[in-house]
PDB file of C-alpha atoms in Angstrom:
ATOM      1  CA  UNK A 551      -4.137   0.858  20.629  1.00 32.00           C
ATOM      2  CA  UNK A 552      -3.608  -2.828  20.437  1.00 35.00           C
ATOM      3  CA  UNK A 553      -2.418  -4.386  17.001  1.00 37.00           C
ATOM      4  CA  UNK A 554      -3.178  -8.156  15.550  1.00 41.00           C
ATOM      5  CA  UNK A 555      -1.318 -10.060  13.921  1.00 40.00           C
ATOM      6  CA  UNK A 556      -3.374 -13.048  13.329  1.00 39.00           C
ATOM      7  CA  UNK A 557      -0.504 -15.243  11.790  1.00 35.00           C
ATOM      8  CA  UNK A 558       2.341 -17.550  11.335  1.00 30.00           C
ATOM      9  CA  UNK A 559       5.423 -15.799  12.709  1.00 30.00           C
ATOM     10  CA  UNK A 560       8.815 -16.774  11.454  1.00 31.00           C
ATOM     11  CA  UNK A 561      12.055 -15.657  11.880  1.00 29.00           C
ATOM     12  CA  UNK A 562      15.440 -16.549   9.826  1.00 26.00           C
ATOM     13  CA  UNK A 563      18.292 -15.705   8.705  1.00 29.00           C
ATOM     14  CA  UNK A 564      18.977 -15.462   5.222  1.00 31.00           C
ATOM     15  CA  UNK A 565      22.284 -14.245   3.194  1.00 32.00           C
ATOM     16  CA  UNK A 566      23.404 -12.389   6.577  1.00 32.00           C
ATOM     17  CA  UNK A 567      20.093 -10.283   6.319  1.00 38.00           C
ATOM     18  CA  UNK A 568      17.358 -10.631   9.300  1.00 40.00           C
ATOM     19  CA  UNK A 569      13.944 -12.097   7.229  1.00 44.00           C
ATOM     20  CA  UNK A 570      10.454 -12.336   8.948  1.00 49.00           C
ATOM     21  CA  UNK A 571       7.716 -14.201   7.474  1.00 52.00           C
ATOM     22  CA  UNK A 572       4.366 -13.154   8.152  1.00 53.00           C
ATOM     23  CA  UNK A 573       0.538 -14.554   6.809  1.00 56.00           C
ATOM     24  CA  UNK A 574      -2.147 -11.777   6.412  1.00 59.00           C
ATOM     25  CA  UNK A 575      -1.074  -8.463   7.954  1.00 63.00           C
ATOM     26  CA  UNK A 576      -4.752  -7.552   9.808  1.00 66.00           C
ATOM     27  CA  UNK A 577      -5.498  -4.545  11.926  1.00 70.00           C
ATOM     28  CA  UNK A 578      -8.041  -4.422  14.239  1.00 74.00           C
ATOM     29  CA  UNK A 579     -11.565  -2.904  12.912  1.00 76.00           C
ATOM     30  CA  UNK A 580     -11.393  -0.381  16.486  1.00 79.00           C
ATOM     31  CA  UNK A 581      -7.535   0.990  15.250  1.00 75.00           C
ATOM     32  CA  UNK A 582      -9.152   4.576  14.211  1.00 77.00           C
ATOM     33  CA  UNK A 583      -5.723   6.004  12.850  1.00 77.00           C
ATOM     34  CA  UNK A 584      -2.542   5.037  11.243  1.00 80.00           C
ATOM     35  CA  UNK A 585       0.486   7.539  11.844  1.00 81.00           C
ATOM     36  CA  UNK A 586       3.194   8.555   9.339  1.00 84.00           C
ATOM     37  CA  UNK A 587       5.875   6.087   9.304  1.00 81.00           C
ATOM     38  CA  UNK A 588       4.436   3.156  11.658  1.00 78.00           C
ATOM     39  CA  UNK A 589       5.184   0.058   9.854  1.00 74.00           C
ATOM     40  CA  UNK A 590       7.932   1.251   7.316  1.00 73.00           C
ATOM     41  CA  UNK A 591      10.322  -1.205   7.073  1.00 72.00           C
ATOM     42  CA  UNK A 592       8.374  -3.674   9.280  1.00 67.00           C
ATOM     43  CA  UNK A 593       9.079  -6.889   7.758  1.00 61.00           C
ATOM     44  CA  UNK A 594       9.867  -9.129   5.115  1.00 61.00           C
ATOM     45  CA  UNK A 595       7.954 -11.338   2.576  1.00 61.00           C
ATOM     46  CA  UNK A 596       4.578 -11.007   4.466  1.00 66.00           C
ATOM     47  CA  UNK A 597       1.764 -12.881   1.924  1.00 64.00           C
ATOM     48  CA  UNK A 598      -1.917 -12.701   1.190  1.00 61.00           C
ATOM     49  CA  UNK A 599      -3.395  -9.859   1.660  1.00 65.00           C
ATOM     50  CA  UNK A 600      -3.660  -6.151   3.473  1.00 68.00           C
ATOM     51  CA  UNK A 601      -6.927  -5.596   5.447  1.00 70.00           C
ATOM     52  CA  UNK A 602      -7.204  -1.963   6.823  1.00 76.00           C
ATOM     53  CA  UNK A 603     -10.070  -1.287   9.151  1.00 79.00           C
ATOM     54  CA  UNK A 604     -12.840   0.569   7.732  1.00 83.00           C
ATOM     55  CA  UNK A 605     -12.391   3.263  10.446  1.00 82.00           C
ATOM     56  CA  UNK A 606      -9.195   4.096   8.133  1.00 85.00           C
ATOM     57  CA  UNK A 607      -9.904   7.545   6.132  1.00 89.00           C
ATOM     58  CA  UNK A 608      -6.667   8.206   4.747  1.00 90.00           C
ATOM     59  CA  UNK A 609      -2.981   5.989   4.280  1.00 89.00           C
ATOM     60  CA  UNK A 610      -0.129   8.512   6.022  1.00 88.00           C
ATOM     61  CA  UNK A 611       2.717   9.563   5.012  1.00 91.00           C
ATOM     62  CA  UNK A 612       5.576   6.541   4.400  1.00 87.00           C
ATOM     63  CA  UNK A 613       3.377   4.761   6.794  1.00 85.00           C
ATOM     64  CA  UNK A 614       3.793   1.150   4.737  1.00 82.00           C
ATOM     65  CA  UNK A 615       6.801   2.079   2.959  1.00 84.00           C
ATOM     66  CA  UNK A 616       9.277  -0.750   2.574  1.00 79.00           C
ATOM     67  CA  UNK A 617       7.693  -3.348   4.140  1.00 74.00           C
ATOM     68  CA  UNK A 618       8.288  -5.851   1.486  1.00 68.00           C
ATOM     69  CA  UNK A 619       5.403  -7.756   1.034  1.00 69.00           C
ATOM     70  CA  UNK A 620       5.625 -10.859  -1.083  1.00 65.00           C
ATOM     71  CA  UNK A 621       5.258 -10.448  -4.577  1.00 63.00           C
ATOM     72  CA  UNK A 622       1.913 -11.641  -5.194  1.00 61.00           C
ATOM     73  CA  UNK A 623       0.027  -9.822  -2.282  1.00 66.00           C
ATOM     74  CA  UNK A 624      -3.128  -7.822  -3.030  1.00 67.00           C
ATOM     75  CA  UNK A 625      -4.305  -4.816  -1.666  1.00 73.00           C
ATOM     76  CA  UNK A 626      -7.643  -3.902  -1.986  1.00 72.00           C
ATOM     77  CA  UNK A 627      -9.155  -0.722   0.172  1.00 79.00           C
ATOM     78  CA  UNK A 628     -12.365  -0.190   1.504  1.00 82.00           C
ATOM     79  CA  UNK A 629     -14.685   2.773   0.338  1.00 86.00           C
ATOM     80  CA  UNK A 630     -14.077   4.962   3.073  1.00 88.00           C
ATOM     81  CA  UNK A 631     -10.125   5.661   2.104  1.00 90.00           C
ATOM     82  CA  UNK A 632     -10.230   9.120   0.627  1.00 93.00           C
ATOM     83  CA  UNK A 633      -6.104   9.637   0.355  1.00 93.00           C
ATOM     84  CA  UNK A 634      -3.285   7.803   0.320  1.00 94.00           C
ATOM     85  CA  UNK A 635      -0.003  10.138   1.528  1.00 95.00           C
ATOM     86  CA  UNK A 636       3.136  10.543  -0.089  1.00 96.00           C
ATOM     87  CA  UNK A 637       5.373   7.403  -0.126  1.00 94.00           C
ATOM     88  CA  UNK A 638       2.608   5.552   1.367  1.00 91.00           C
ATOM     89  CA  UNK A 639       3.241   1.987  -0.286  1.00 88.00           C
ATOM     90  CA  UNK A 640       6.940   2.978  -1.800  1.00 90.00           C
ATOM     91  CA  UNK A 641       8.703  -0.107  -2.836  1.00 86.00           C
ATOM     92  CA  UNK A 642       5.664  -2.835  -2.668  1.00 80.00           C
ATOM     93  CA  UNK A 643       5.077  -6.067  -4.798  1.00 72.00           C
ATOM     94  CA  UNK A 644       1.315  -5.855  -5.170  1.00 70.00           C
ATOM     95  CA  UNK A 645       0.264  -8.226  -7.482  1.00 65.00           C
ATOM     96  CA  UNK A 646      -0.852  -7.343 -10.840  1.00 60.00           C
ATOM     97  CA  UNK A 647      -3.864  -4.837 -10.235  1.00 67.00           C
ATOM     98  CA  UNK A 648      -5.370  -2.982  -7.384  1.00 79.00           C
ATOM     99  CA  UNK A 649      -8.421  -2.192  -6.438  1.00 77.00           C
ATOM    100  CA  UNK A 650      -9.303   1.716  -5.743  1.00 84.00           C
ATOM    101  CA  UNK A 651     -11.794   2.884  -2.899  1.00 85.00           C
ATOM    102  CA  UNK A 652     -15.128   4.085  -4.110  1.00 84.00           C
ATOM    103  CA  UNK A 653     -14.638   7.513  -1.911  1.00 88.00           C
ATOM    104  CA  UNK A 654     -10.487   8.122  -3.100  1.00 91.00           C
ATOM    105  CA  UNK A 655     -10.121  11.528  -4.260  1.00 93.00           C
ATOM    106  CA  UNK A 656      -6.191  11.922  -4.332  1.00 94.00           C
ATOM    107  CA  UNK A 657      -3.015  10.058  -4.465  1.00 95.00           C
ATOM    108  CA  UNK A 658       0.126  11.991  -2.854  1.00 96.00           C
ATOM    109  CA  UNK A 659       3.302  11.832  -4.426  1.00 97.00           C
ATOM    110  CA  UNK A 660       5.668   8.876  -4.736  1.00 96.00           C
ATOM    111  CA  UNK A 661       2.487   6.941  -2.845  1.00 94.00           C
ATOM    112  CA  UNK A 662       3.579   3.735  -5.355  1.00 92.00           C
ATOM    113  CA  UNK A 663       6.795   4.330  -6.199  1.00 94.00           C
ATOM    114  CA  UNK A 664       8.709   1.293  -7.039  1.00 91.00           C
ATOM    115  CA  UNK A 665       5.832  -0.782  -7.195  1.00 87.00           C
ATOM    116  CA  UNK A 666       7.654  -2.938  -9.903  1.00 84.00           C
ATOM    117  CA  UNK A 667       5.124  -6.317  -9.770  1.00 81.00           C
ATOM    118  CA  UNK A 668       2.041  -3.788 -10.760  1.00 83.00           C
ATOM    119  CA  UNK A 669       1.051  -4.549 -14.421  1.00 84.00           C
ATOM    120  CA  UNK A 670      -2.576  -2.344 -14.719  1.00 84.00           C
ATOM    121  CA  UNK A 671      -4.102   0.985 -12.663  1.00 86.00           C
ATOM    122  CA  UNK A 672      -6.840   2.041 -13.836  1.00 85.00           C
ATOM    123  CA  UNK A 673      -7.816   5.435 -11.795  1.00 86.00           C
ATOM    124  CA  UNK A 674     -12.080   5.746 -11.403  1.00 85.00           C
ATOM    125  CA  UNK A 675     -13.586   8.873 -12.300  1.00 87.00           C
ATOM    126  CA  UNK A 676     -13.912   9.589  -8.527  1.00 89.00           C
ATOM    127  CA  UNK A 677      -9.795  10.904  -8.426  1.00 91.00           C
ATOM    128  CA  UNK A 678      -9.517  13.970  -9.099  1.00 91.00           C
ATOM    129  CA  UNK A 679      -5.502  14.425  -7.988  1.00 92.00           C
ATOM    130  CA  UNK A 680      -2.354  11.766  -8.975  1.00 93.00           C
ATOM    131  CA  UNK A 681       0.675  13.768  -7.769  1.00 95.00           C
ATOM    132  CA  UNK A 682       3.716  13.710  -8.352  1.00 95.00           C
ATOM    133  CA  UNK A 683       5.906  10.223  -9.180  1.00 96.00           C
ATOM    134  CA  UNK A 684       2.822   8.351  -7.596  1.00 94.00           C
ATOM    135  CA  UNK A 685       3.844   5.338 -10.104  1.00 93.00           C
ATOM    136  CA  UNK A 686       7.937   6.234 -10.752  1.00 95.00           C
ATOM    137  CA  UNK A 687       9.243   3.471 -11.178  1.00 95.00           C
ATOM    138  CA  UNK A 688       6.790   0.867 -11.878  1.00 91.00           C
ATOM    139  CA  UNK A 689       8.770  -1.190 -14.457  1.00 92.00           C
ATOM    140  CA  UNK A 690       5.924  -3.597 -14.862  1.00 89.00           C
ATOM    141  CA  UNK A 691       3.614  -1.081 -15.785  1.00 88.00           C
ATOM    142  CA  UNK A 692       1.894  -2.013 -19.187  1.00 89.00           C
ATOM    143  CA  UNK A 693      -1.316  -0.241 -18.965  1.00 88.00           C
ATOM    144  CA  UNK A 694      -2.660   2.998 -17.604  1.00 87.00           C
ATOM    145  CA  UNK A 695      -6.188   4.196 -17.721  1.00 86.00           C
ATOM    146  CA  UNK A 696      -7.293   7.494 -16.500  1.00 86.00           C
ATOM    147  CA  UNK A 697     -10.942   8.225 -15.075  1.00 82.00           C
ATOM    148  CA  UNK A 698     -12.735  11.257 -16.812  1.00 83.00           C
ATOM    149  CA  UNK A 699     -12.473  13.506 -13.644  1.00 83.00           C
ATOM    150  CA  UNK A 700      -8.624  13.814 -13.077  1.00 83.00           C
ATOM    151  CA  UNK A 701      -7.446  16.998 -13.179  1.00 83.00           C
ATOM    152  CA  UNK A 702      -4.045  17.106 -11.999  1.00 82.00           C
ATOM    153  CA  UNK A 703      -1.208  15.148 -12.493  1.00 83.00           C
TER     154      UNK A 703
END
């Protein structure tokens, strides 16, 4: 399985600490799965935007954990994601809002844990399971707005 990284590639030093700058993070539409833990901790300060392929079903466990995108990026997933994993996007800077998959039924626990840049979620009738400290730590938070079909949380 190859993986593209259609970018600018940059790499630094900053305050003793090893910093790599990135553009869009893009995987190819043939990648058909994502295993637990691939990217955590990948980089730092990548901007723009997360594209998945639309071969993608579910986000793994941890699998984007920590990879400090810029505050500012979006994330936006494509119908076909039905769950996102425990600790899935711990410790992101999305940007403001995100947009939910038509087809998600559950988000695993800690998924968006110390998410601190996300102001809004508002969950779509279509989850029916938020587990356990999916938004913990979400300083930012401001406003939550539940769809009429959760039924756990």
């Amino acid at each position: 399985v190859s993986i593209l990284f259609a970018l600018k590639i940059a790499y630094s030093q900053y305050n003793g600490s090893k910093s790599h700058s990135f553009g869009h993070f893009r995987l190819p539409e043939s990648l058909e799965f994502v295993g637990e833990d691939c990217f955590s901790s990948f980089g730092d300060n990548i901007e723009g935007e997360i594209n998945l392929p639309s071969s993608i079903t579910a986000i793994p466990f941890a699998s984007f954990r920590h990879m400090h995108f810029a505050n500012g990026t979006s994330l936006t997933f494509h119908d076909k994601i039905v769950r996102i994993e425990n600790r899935a996007f711990d410790t992101q800077q999305f940007n403001n809002k995100i947009v939910w998959p038509v087809g998600l039924i559950s988000i695993g626990d800690e998924a968006f844990r110390n998410c601190q840049s996300l102001t809004t979620i508002e969950i779509p009738s279509n989850i029916t399971a938020i587990h356990t400290s999916a938004f913990e730590n979400c300083v930012s938070l401001k406003e939550v707005i539940l769809g009429n079909q959760v039924q756990t949380i």
